[in-house]
């Protein structure tokens, strides 16, 4: 027996609470317009959302009660992607029946009339009218050849004809991905539609809502066309396939999941077969019930909810990656000083700067406040990609918070037409099916993704470019620059990704076309916008994966260089002291000047192979020595021979120290002691959990012996490509596992100088 959750879930939608569950003051409850000005922070909202999602999917005893009031994004994700269980809320069912009983006494538009621009027709065949509605809406394009239909009809054969040759061509694209909605999108739609109908404002029987819930409970997922909805009179065409499945139509196909001896299989059958196998009866539509199923925003809202979840995760990741970028570039945490946000107190900027500032705590690679900045001739201020990151990210946090609120409200709304006011004994004709609220949310999210992508792109390209990277080798190579170009392809690839993000950021709603006999002259295109948002999420995930791969490489290279300097300095000083001790006075001053000049030359010469590089670097120090000798030489006759000896010995020692340090670090890379808390978590996850190694930049080696073929993502380190490793990180982003350490980074943010964890300890209820 499952343990049913009876009470309202924490952080769920409540008209007395904001989008993260914080109680709204009484005066704001009375004035709904004032709620729009309430400053919600993104971080606690996302942590509450994440914790609830994890709590649901890691428990096998919880069911979500569909009640029309408490559905939130976390629950939609849990049910849609992870198969969380649902049931009908008992308190809502009487409202549903009362609405249906009232409607039976007053038939009107869409009940005994035609639909939309054809509402000037009348019929007494009200049940047949509902079946007709579903029939003409089942017009979406699906690619039947992509389906492994178990009970399908035999297709005719065109052996030895031109047809057989034409149909044997390799497809231009995956016909399933090109024409079908992913299963999670459909499951999200079923949940949102059930939640809307159970509110009792749609004139349907509880039997209909129960049938929708049973599709979820029995893992029956209608196959719905990807395209065809303008999201004006709701998502008519997609939801008509849900209605067809409920009726047990043999012309509607569904995915089913079967478990046998612990093994789960997934196959396609027709809806009548699926219902029969699950002992479910086909639904016989009553007046308005067909219209109530299709005339709503559930598909747009459900798909949008899945998108906002992914967007939340990626924008938190972007803040972590920015902190890692500051460390990799050896930037300054001063850019995120609280005072900067205090004097420009936008909620998003305050939050982003606070998060990134904490992520850089205790970092030995980043400077802190400028006091430890070395005047080595580099820029005193970091470039805009990191220095203005909190100002860049902040407004996007605010937009995503508002988009989250819009989708939460929409998922707990009645969105069909006509709407039944049972207490008032009225049938109201309006436009709640217009999904512009979802469009508004998506048209915030998608540009935000492009904006975040542009920032990450700039940070990544600066990291790879030796002219901008503050001393990192070109292409982030650990090997000789003339023999390896490790990140060259990544540098090109992310430009393509960011260009695509820029295209996808264009608004969809500006392309509205008049539809349906001129009746639907305004239509939101919400589902189209949500679909393109998912495309943008995938592109940004790829860009983020490439950047994280580059960051881990850069952090290793940065610490490799520091380890090399630690090895070099004692020997360099000893050679200088031994060689010039009898010749020059005040060697301490000379050593300080030489060491600073040496570091500058090492930064400026990363494009050179190591043998020529160290010869060049050591020789470039001659002017410093000669200038010093002009006032501190004790024996002019010994100076030139000593200088030649010093150049020869220092060049040899420096080259040996570099190669030895590089070889040792490649064998045992470990930058953790130099990193801030966020970089430590992410680096450890990438290197240890994902097993993505520090790269020496050499081409994959050919295997001397046969190796067994294994399934992705197991990767042979000897033959893997750069793309293989980036793909592994990308997979961790898309399946969500990478966000476990990301959310832990966010959870640990605290106020400077205090042991109070501001997001973790924030009381939201």
XYZ file of C-alpha atoms in Angstrom:
765
model
C 0.000 0.000 0.000
C 1.475 3.305 -1.016
C 1.867 6.086 1.515
C -0.310 8.834 0.069
C 0.738 12.416 0.642
C -2.400 14.091 1.973
C -1.204 17.558 2.875
C -0.286 20.365 0.553
C 3.351 19.929 -0.537
C 5.851 22.503 0.675
C 6.810 25.155 -1.882
C 3.715 24.423 -3.942
C 1.376 26.901 -5.549
C -0.852 28.709 -3.091
C -2.609 31.983 -3.640
C -1.517 33.000 -0.147
C 2.135 32.301 -0.955
C 4.637 33.363 -3.559
C 6.236 31.073 -6.136
C 8.715 29.613 -3.636
C 6.247 29.121 -0.813
C 7.052 32.232 1.252
C 3.896 33.571 2.945
C 2.593 36.722 1.280
C 1.680 39.553 3.682
C -2.048 40.059 4.152
C -2.061 43.426 2.401
C -0.467 41.902 -0.689
C -2.994 39.053 -0.633
C -5.750 41.627 -0.900
C -4.004 43.440 -3.757
C -2.907 40.847 -6.347
C -1.228 43.517 -8.463
C 1.250 44.179 -5.637
C 2.461 40.591 -5.792
C 4.280 41.376 -9.020
C 6.686 43.664 -7.159
C 7.677 41.122 -4.541
C 11.443 40.446 -4.847
C 11.853 36.670 -5.052
C 15.401 35.352 -4.993
C 16.162 32.716 -7.584
C 18.566 30.576 -5.518
C 16.259 29.552 -2.642
C 13.474 28.909 -5.124
C 15.697 26.614 -7.177
C 17.046 24.798 -4.120
C 13.511 24.204 -2.839
C 12.493 23.000 -6.291
C 15.548 20.722 -6.577
C 15.141 19.257 -3.098
C 11.490 18.491 -3.698
C 12.267 16.839 -7.036
C 15.018 14.702 -5.524
C 12.761 13.820 -2.599
C 10.008 12.611 -4.917
C 12.138 10.569 -7.301
C 14.151 8.889 -4.543
C 11.035 7.747 -2.706
C 8.904 4.867 -3.925
C 6.113 5.531 -1.441
C 4.880 8.964 -2.442
C 1.987 9.776 -4.716
C 1.058 13.237 -5.898
C -2.584 14.064 -5.316
C -4.026 15.849 -8.349
C -6.201 18.524 -6.760
C -6.080 21.562 -9.077
C -4.202 23.717 -6.591
C -0.804 22.354 -5.551
C 0.878 21.267 -8.770
C 4.368 22.709 -9.150
C 7.266 22.423 -11.568
C 9.150 19.889 -9.435
C 6.162 17.537 -9.460
C 5.670 17.941 -13.209
C 9.325 17.002 -13.792
C 9.105 14.073 -11.368
C 6.006 12.621 -13.037
C 7.028 13.386 -16.611
C 10.666 12.285 -16.571
C 10.965 9.919 -13.643
C 7.578 8.175 -13.579
C 6.440 9.434 -10.181
C 2.985 8.168 -9.272
C -0.231 10.197 -9.159
C -3.764 9.842 -7.870
C -6.870 12.002 -7.857
C -7.384 14.282 -4.875
C -10.546 13.136 -3.126
C -11.667 16.639 -2.154
C -11.750 17.794 -5.780
C -14.020 15.090 -7.204
C -17.330 16.458 -5.849
C -16.609 19.775 -7.561
C -16.073 17.952 -10.833
C -19.357 16.071 -10.638
C -21.272 19.203 -9.686
C -19.909 20.982 -12.741
C -20.884 18.094 -15.024
C -24.390 17.907 -13.600
C -24.955 21.624 -14.077
C -23.708 21.510 -17.665
C -26.110 18.710 -18.519
C -28.954 21.142 -17.924
C -27.712 23.808 -20.336
C -26.129 22.870 -23.643
C -24.426 25.690 -25.572
C -21.503 26.596 -27.853
C -19.062 23.773 -28.427
C -21.542 21.447 -26.799
C -24.380 21.359 -29.321
C -22.898 23.901 -31.760
C -20.025 23.699 -34.170
C -16.588 24.912 -33.214
C -14.762 28.222 -33.609
C -15.620 29.875 -36.879
C -18.255 27.160 -37.454
C -20.118 27.800 -34.199
C -23.154 28.950 -36.212
C -24.216 25.307 -36.738
C -26.441 23.295 -34.365
C -26.993 19.598 -33.743
C -28.860 17.363 -31.318
C -26.201 14.661 -31.702
C -24.056 16.047 -28.880
C -22.086 12.863 -28.199
C -21.356 12.324 -31.877
C -20.278 15.965 -32.049
C -17.513 15.306 -29.523
C -16.260 12.306 -31.520
C -16.294 14.451 -34.671
C -14.215 17.076 -32.923
C -11.529 14.562 -32.036
C -11.618 13.046 -35.493
C -10.952 16.262 -37.413
C -8.241 17.311 -34.977
C -6.336 14.030 -35.419
C -4.555 15.588 -38.390
C -0.966 15.745 -37.138
C 1.942 14.329 -39.097
C 3.667 11.241 -37.691
C 6.207 9.003 -39.387
C 4.725 5.493 -39.123
C 7.858 3.816 -40.453
C 9.693 4.973 -37.320
C 7.397 3.021 -35.008
C 8.132 -0.539 -33.875
C 4.396 -1.282 -33.895
C 3.786 -4.651 -32.346
C 0.212 -5.047 -33.536
C 0.380 -3.018 -36.730
C -0.989 -4.045 -40.098
C 1.251 -5.520 -42.762
C 2.567 -2.932 -45.141
C 2.358 -3.610 -48.850
C 5.532 -4.658 -50.570
C 7.002 -2.969 -53.630
C 9.705 -5.510 -54.345
C 11.726 -4.934 -57.467
C 10.054 -1.545 -58.041
C 11.245 2.031 -57.861
C 9.390 2.296 -54.552
C 11.632 -0.284 -52.905
C 14.701 1.709 -53.862
C 13.262 5.035 -52.750
C 12.147 3.839 -49.327
C 15.536 2.213 -48.686
C 17.315 5.607 -48.605
C 19.056 6.666 -45.443
C 16.797 9.159 -43.630
C 17.654 12.847 -43.617
C 16.873 12.878 -39.921
C 15.461 10.619 -37.252
C 11.785 10.455 -38.279
C 10.733 9.778 -34.705
C 12.529 12.810 -33.290
C 11.340 14.902 -36.231
C 7.638 14.131 -35.886
C 6.917 12.783 -32.359
C 6.911 14.519 -29.013
C 9.271 12.969 -26.448
C 7.451 10.855 -23.868
C 8.176 13.233 -20.949
C 6.473 16.066 -22.839
C 3.338 13.974 -23.221
C 3.358 12.818 -19.598
C 3.724 16.427 -18.445
C 0.755 17.340 -20.642
C -1.401 14.563 -19.183
C -0.634 15.708 -15.652
C -1.316 19.390 -16.291
C -4.564 18.653 -18.151
C -5.747 16.390 -15.338
C -4.938 19.072 -12.799
C -6.887 21.670 -14.769
C -9.979 19.531 -15.313
C -10.184 18.372 -11.704
C -10.794 21.954 -10.588
C -14.435 21.426 -11.533
C -14.830 24.337 -13.905
C -14.991 22.370 -17.172
C -18.258 20.435 -17.043
C -16.650 16.979 -17.284
C -17.214 13.882 -15.218
C -14.649 12.669 -12.690
C -14.489 9.504 -14.802
C -12.718 11.480 -17.522
C -10.136 12.917 -15.137
C -9.607 9.472 -13.635
C -9.005 8.058 -17.117
C -6.312 10.682 -17.743
C -4.630 9.802 -14.453
C -4.813 6.093 -15.277
C -2.779 6.674 -18.435
C -0.004 8.015 -16.222
C -0.392 5.313 -13.588
C -0.231 2.556 -16.203
C 2.632 4.064 -18.233
C 0.488 4.506 -21.323
C 1.827 7.481 -23.273
C -0.024 8.618 -26.401
C 2.182 9.308 -29.409
C 1.546 12.951 -30.226
C 2.681 14.945 -33.268
C 5.479 17.379 -32.566
C 3.993 20.156 -34.676
C 0.594 21.572 -35.529
C -0.454 23.565 -32.465
C -0.819 27.335 -32.471
C -1.763 27.298 -28.757
C -4.677 29.671 -29.226
C -7.816 27.647 -28.537
C -5.486 25.578 -26.434
C -3.249 22.890 -27.915
C -6.061 21.379 -29.946
C -4.255 18.971 -32.230
C -1.801 17.488 -29.702
C -4.511 16.998 -27.072
C -6.824 15.362 -29.622
C -4.410 12.411 -29.648
C -4.826 12.157 -25.895
C -8.586 12.104 -26.410
C -8.194 9.405 -29.077
C -6.146 7.289 -26.689
C -8.767 7.670 -23.959
C -11.421 6.465 -26.413
C -9.318 3.419 -27.265
C -8.991 4.369 -30.905
C -7.191 1.769 -32.986
C -5.831 4.598 -35.128
C -3.941 6.155 -32.203
C -0.655 4.606 -31.118
C 0.815 4.736 -27.632
C 4.020 3.821 -25.864
C 3.685 1.190 -23.155
C 6.181 -0.080 -20.623
C 6.161 -3.684 -19.518
C 8.147 -5.200 -16.681
C 9.035 -8.860 -16.714
C 11.438 -10.409 -14.189
C 12.821 -6.984 -13.348
C 13.461 -6.091 -16.983
C 11.583 -3.124 -18.453
C 10.721 -3.071 -22.131
C 9.192 -0.244 -24.134
C 7.055 -0.840 -27.169
C 4.316 0.694 -29.304
C 0.772 -0.621 -29.579
C -2.526 0.879 -30.629
C -4.578 2.583 -27.928
C -7.297 -0.088 -27.866
C -4.712 -2.802 -27.205
C -3.014 -0.750 -24.475
C -6.271 -0.121 -22.633
C -7.246 -3.770 -22.880
C -3.886 -4.959 -21.538
C -4.230 -2.601 -18.570
C -7.862 -3.584 -17.932
C -9.020 -0.036 -18.640
C -12.309 0.737 -20.365
C -12.433 3.099 -23.339
C -13.971 6.432 -22.451
C -17.317 7.313 -24.031
C -17.293 11.077 -24.406
C -20.276 13.010 -23.088
C -21.282 16.536 -24.175
C -18.365 19.001 -24.020
C -15.897 16.360 -22.800
C -14.038 16.117 -26.064
C -13.807 19.896 -26.143
C -12.677 19.987 -22.518
C -9.814 17.609 -23.252
C -8.448 19.456 -26.274
C -9.350 23.048 -25.412
C -6.537 23.872 -22.976
C -2.917 24.936 -22.621
C -1.680 21.720 -20.978
C 0.842 20.735 -23.652
C 2.410 24.184 -23.854
C 2.470 24.473 -20.070
C 3.847 20.982 -19.467
C 6.585 21.337 -22.071
C 7.361 24.799 -20.725
C 7.627 23.481 -17.167
C 10.237 20.925 -18.242
C 12.100 23.721 -20.003
C 12.130 26.036 -16.992
C 13.559 23.232 -14.846
C 16.458 22.755 -17.234
C 16.959 26.511 -17.519
C 17.175 26.877 -13.735
C 19.866 24.225 -13.579
C 21.891 25.745 -16.412
C 21.814 29.270 -15.028
C 23.069 28.063 -11.651
C 25.771 26.141 -13.517
C 26.704 29.334 -15.377
C 27.466 31.046 -12.069
C 29.679 28.142 -10.997
C 31.446 28.119 -14.368
C 32.024 31.865 -14.111
C 33.724 31.418 -10.750
C 35.864 28.657 -12.226
C 36.664 30.987 -15.116
C 37.839 33.702 -12.742
C 40.213 31.203 -11.150
C 41.420 29.821 -14.455
C 42.165 33.300 -15.776
C 43.653 34.306 -12.404
C 41.093 37.074 -12.093
C 39.901 39.057 -9.099
C 36.936 38.385 -6.817
C 36.719 42.130 -6.255
C 34.274 42.279 -9.193
C 31.715 40.584 -6.935
C 32.230 42.697 -3.829
C 28.894 43.143 -1.975
C 29.250 46.922 -2.019
C 28.954 46.982 -5.808
C 25.557 45.293 -5.569
C 24.577 47.376 -2.538
C 24.830 50.597 -4.519
C 22.958 49.041 -7.482
C 20.515 46.787 -5.644
C 18.855 44.837 -8.420
C 17.740 41.553 -6.877
C 19.386 39.404 -9.545
C 22.713 41.226 -9.410
C 22.791 41.036 -5.613
C 22.188 37.309 -5.792
C 24.606 36.506 -8.611
C 27.448 38.510 -7.075
C 26.866 36.897 -3.689
C 26.931 33.417 -5.183
C 30.041 33.912 -7.309
C 31.843 35.724 -4.488
C 31.323 32.710 -2.255
C 32.330 30.252 -4.968
C 35.725 32.017 -5.025
C 36.238 31.862 -1.261
C 39.702 30.613 -0.280
C 40.820 30.299 -3.883
C 44.583 30.604 -4.235
C 44.307 31.255 -7.963
C 42.018 34.279 -7.799
C 43.051 37.626 -6.358
C 40.903 39.052 -3.589
C 40.228 42.754 -3.509
C 43.222 43.795 -5.551
C 45.599 43.916 -2.595
C 47.482 40.861 -3.765
C 47.606 41.944 -7.407
C 51.105 41.677 -8.879
C 52.095 44.496 -11.191
C 53.330 42.286 -14.006
C 52.131 44.512 -16.816
C 48.789 42.744 -17.238
C 45.351 44.390 -17.051
C 44.530 45.833 -13.637
C 40.868 44.926 -14.186
C 39.450 41.679 -15.481
C 37.783 41.719 -18.888
C 34.037 42.173 -19.127
C 33.201 38.477 -19.548
C 34.006 37.908 -15.872
C 34.094 41.406 -14.358
C 30.490 42.201 -15.348
C 29.151 38.664 -14.944
C 26.857 39.443 -12.002
C 25.364 42.403 -13.860
C 24.933 40.161 -16.926
C 23.431 37.167 -15.104
C 21.277 39.089 -12.621
C 18.420 40.153 -14.921
C 18.208 36.611 -16.267
C 17.696 35.293 -12.734
C 14.841 37.745 -12.325
C 13.291 36.719 -15.659
C 13.501 33.016 -14.838
C 11.928 33.611 -11.431
C 8.995 35.385 -13.071
C 8.718 32.703 -15.772
C 8.613 30.042 -13.062
C 5.770 31.884 -11.354
C 3.845 32.192 -14.617
C 4.119 28.472 -15.330
C 3.160 27.546 -11.769
C 0.022 29.657 -11.990
C -0.813 28.279 -15.445
C -0.469 24.672 -14.303
C -3.070 25.333 -11.579
C -5.562 27.120 -13.818
C -8.711 26.313 -15.764
C -7.776 26.921 -19.384
C -10.643 25.686 -21.562
C -13.889 27.191 -22.864
C -16.687 27.551 -22.054
C -16.006 27.618 -18.311
C -18.615 26.500 -15.813
C -19.279 28.677 -12.780
C -21.221 26.084 -10.811
C -21.877 28.177 -7.683
C -23.042 31.084 -9.843
C -25.014 28.766 -12.170
C -23.344 30.315 -15.223
C -21.655 29.132 -18.427
C -19.001 31.686 -19.368
C -17.478 32.094 -22.815
C -13.980 33.573 -22.665
C -10.421 33.070 -23.763
C -8.597 31.214 -20.979
C -7.295 28.813 -23.620
C -5.023 31.529 -25.027
C -1.561 30.371 -23.858
C 0.155 33.756 -23.960
C 1.250 33.362 -20.326
C 3.323 30.347 -21.397
C 4.649 32.207 -24.418
C 5.627 35.075 -22.147
C 7.526 32.670 -19.920
C 9.313 30.964 -22.800
C 10.179 34.243 -24.491
C 11.941 35.199 -21.271
C 13.761 31.894 -20.930
C 15.079 31.502 -24.467
C 16.732 34.941 -24.754
C 18.151 34.389 -21.268
C 19.781 31.195 -22.526
C 21.361 33.099 -25.407
C 22.590 35.801 -23.037
C 24.138 33.233 -20.705
C 25.625 31.411 -23.668
C 27.234 34.611 -24.937
C 28.913 35.120 -21.585
C 30.202 31.544 -21.385
C 31.355 31.724 -25.001
C 33.359 34.892 -24.293
C 34.892 33.390 -21.166
C 35.841 30.189 -22.978
C 37.398 31.888 -26.004
C 39.464 34.150 -23.748
C 40.679 31.069 -21.909
C 41.847 29.403 -25.115
C 43.436 32.512 -26.661
C 46.993 33.045 -25.267
C 46.718 36.774 -25.959
C 43.889 36.996 -23.429
C 44.417 34.087 -21.027
C 46.995 35.631 -18.685
C 49.720 33.095 -19.331
C 47.923 29.899 -20.298
C 49.339 28.008 -23.292
C 47.586 28.358 -26.671
C 44.680 25.968 -27.131
C 45.225 24.887 -23.509
C 47.903 22.433 -24.598
C 49.994 20.596 -22.054
C 52.241 19.371 -24.868
C 54.476 21.401 -27.202
C 52.453 24.119 -29.012
C 53.838 23.136 -32.418
C 52.664 19.548 -32.000
C 49.278 19.871 -30.298
C 46.218 22.084 -30.783
C 43.903 20.518 -28.208
C 41.128 23.130 -27.906
C 41.293 24.445 -31.474
C 38.274 22.400 -32.494
C 36.401 23.339 -29.318
C 37.090 27.013 -30.061
C 35.477 26.602 -33.476
C 32.609 24.434 -32.228
C 31.429 26.826 -29.523
C 31.262 29.630 -32.093
C 28.787 27.529 -34.069
C 26.808 26.742 -30.921
C 26.601 30.369 -29.849
C 25.549 31.454 -33.333
C 22.720 28.926 -33.201
C 21.687 30.171 -29.758
C 21.533 33.667 -31.194
C 19.160 32.516 -33.921
C 16.983 30.569 -31.494
C 16.679 33.629 -29.247
C 14.486 35.350 -31.828
C 10.890 35.758 -30.649
C 8.289 33.322 -31.900
C 5.183 35.317 -31.047
C 5.992 37.918 -33.692
C 5.249 35.281 -36.365
C 1.561 34.746 -35.499
C -0.700 33.925 -38.455
C -4.474 34.193 -38.632
C -6.030 30.730 -38.403
C -9.324 28.812 -38.511
C -11.568 30.853 -40.790
C -10.229 34.080 -39.298
C -11.595 33.181 -35.862
C -8.168 32.611 -34.269
C -6.535 35.803 -35.471
C -4.573 35.975 -32.206
C -2.708 32.833 -31.253
C 0.132 32.520 -28.787
C 2.377 29.937 -30.515
C 3.292 28.902 -26.962
C 4.112 25.308 -27.855
C 6.297 26.413 -30.759
C 8.112 28.765 -28.383
C 8.513 25.992 -25.802
C 9.871 23.609 -28.454
C 12.477 26.117 -29.569
C 13.350 26.741 -25.933
C 14.155 23.046 -25.546
C 16.367 23.290 -28.622
C 18.162 26.247 -27.074
C 18.572 24.330 -23.811
C 20.266 21.501 -25.660
C 22.614 23.892 -27.462
C 23.517 25.712 -24.241
C 24.105 22.331 -22.574
C 26.632 21.482 -25.282
C 28.339 24.850 -24.947
C 28.460 24.517 -21.150
C 29.921 21.024 -21.450
C 32.678 22.270 -23.763
C 33.467 25.156 -21.428
C 33.585 22.938 -18.342
C 35.957 20.612 -20.178
C 38.174 23.571 -21.069
C 38.004 24.939 -17.523
C 39.202 21.722 -15.925
C 42.062 21.612 -18.415
C 42.906 25.266 -17.712
C 42.869 24.792 -13.943
C 45.258 21.863 -14.296
C 47.553 23.892 -16.529
C 47.459 26.811 -14.112
C 48.461 24.636 -11.169
C 51.021 22.804 -13.305
C 52.633 26.181 -13.953
C 52.596 27.060 -10.254
C 54.151 23.712 -9.382
C 56.798 24.331 -12.007
C 57.577 27.755 -10.502
C 57.875 26.140 -7.086
C 60.421 23.726 -8.529
C 62.211 26.360 -10.583
C 62.658 29.101 -8.008
C 65.137 27.456 -5.579
C 67.386 26.226 -8.387
C 67.153 29.516 -10.271
C 68.149 31.435 -7.148
C 70.973 29.017 -6.366
C 72.475 29.302 -9.866
C 72.172 33.080 -9.751
C 73.773 33.277 -6.315
C 76.631 30.922 -7.211
C 77.357 32.579 -10.542
C 77.028 36.241 -9.627
C 77.963 36.139 -5.945
C 81.646 36.981 -6.593
C 80.700 39.562 -9.234
C 77.666 41.556 -8.062
C 76.585 43.031 -4.734
C 73.028 43.201 -3.279
C 71.908 40.014 -5.030
C 68.586 39.955 -3.192
C 67.414 42.985 -5.162
C 68.620 41.430 -8.405
C 66.868 38.147 -7.670
C 63.559 39.906 -7.003
C 63.805 41.826 -10.285
C 64.847 38.737 -12.251
C 62.041 36.613 -10.820
C 59.371 39.163 -11.710
C 60.819 39.606 -15.213
C 61.031 35.817 -15.623
C 57.321 35.381 -14.853
C 56.388 38.093 -17.342
C 58.438 36.434 -20.074
C 56.981 33.021 -19.295
C 53.487 34.497 -19.729
C 54.457 36.149 -23.008
C 56.161 33.107 -24.543
C 53.588 30.329 -24.180
C 53.324 29.975 -27.982
C 56.916 28.693 -28.195
C 58.053 25.081 -27.821
C 59.777 24.515 -24.501
C 63.403 24.234 -25.776
C 63.303 27.545 -27.642
C 61.051 29.096 -25.043
C 63.438 28.774 -22.109
C 66.415 29.812 -24.178
C 64.460 32.927 -25.169
C 63.201 33.627 -21.642
C 66.593 33.366 -19.958
C 68.306 35.455 -22.632
C 65.624 38.134 -22.248
C 66.819 38.653 -18.666
C 70.245 39.922 -19.777
C 69.259 43.615 -19.915
C 68.020 43.412 -16.325
C 71.359 41.964 -15.185
C 73.461 44.445 -17.163
C 71.407 47.377 -15.911
C 71.838 46.171 -12.352
C 75.563 45.585 -12.865
C 76.089 49.204 -13.927
C 75.884 50.228 -10.267
C 76.544 46.973 -8.421
C 79.420 45.236 -10.261
C 82.460 44.345 -8.127
C 84.667 43.012 -10.950
C 83.949 44.064 -14.553
C 86.307 41.448 -16.011
C 84.272 38.606 -14.535
C 80.852 39.905 -15.539
C 80.618 38.726 -19.168
C 81.963 35.185 -18.533
C 79.664 34.889 -15.544
C 76.703 36.064 -17.607
C 77.374 33.474 -20.331
C 77.699 30.724 -17.760
C 74.510 31.855 -16.019
C 72.509 31.830 -19.284
C 73.743 28.364 -20.152
C 73.050 26.848 -16.715
C 69.708 28.562 -16.177
C 68.454 27.565 -19.615
C 69.366 23.924 -19.033
C 67.951 23.855 -15.520
C 64.733 25.681 -16.422
C 64.011 23.337 -19.336
C 64.697 20.294 -17.187
C 62.547 21.623 -14.334
C 59.676 22.346 -16.734
C 59.718 18.944 -18.396
C 60.070 17.147 -15.092
C 57.215 19.132 -13.544
C 55.002 18.534 -16.574
C 55.679 14.800 -16.623
C 55.000 14.474 -12.915
C 51.793 16.547 -13.040
C 50.431 14.689 -16.048
C 50.855 11.490 -14.073
C 49.305 12.933 -10.897
C 47.169 16.020 -11.630
C 45.783 17.596 -8.468
C 44.846 21.298 -8.389
C 42.309 20.975 -5.571
C 44.447 22.628 -2.916
C 44.488 25.815 -4.993
C 40.782 25.988 -5.810
C 37.722 27.592 -4.297
C 34.875 25.390 -3.010
C 32.824 25.409 -6.222
C 35.766 24.632 -8.507
C 36.807 21.848 -6.160
C 33.399 20.190 -6.377
C 33.115 20.493 -10.135
C 36.705 19.496 -10.897
C 36.372 16.457 -8.645
C 33.115 15.438 -10.305
C 34.524 15.731 -13.819
C 37.817 13.987 -13.045
C 36.650 11.317 -10.615
C 32.962 10.682 -11.284
C 33.006 11.145 -15.041
C 36.607 9.955 -15.422
C 37.449 12.766 -17.862
C 41.256 13.076 -17.602
C 43.732 15.923 -17.879
C 44.763 15.927 -21.536
C 48.319 16.109 -22.834
C 47.014 17.166 -26.234
C 48.449 14.264 -28.199
C 46.392 12.463 -30.820
C 44.668 9.241 -29.734
C 46.934 6.244 -29.872
C 46.234 3.260 -32.054
C 45.507 0.166 -30.001
C 48.008 -2.665 -30.350
C 45.416 -5.285 -29.498
C 41.735 -5.734 -30.046
C 39.508 -4.225 -27.392
C 35.934 -5.264 -26.684
C 33.199 -3.062 -28.038
C 31.452 -1.283 -25.180
C 28.415 0.944 -24.993
C 28.694 4.692 -24.526
C 29.569 6.356 -22.165
C 32.427 3.971 -21.274
C 35.416 5.528 -23.044
C 38.832 4.084 -23.792
C 41.243 6.753 -22.569
C 43.859 5.737 -25.148
C 41.648 6.215 -28.192
C 39.094 8.795 -27.031
C 38.673 12.044 -28.926
C 38.146 15.479 -27.454
C 34.521 15.159 -28.492
C 34.205 11.912 -26.553
C 35.148 13.628 -23.301
C 32.997 16.692 -23.935
C 30.105 14.367 -24.802
C 30.478 12.644 -21.468
C 30.088 15.950 -19.643
C 27.182 16.862 -21.911
C 25.439 13.583 -21.043
C 25.839 14.347 -17.331
C 24.197 17.734 -17.914
C 21.303 16.282 -19.875
C 20.625 13.409 -17.479
C 20.899 15.742 -14.489
C 23.718 14.045 -12.583
C 26.060 17.000 -13.024
C 23.599 19.223 -11.176
C 24.049 17.300 -7.937
C 27.411 18.999 -7.231
C 26.132 22.234 -8.789
C 23.257 22.448 -6.316
C 25.594 21.616 -3.450
C 27.749 24.570 -4.509
C 24.693 26.786 -4.334
C 23.557 25.358 -1.017
C 26.802 26.318 0.675
C 26.713 30.013 -0.189
C 27.050 32.087 2.959
C 27.386 35.705 3.986
C 31.014 36.854 4.199
C 32.350 36.824 7.743
C 29.498 34.719 9.137
C 28.860 31.018 9.567
C 25.245 31.403 8.470
C 24.435 29.638 5.228
C 22.045 32.068 3.616
C 20.267 29.785 1.150
C 20.404 26.611 3.213
C 18.987 28.214 6.358
C 16.410 30.446 4.710
C 13.010 29.549 6.122
C 10.454 29.455 3.347
C 7.414 28.279 5.250
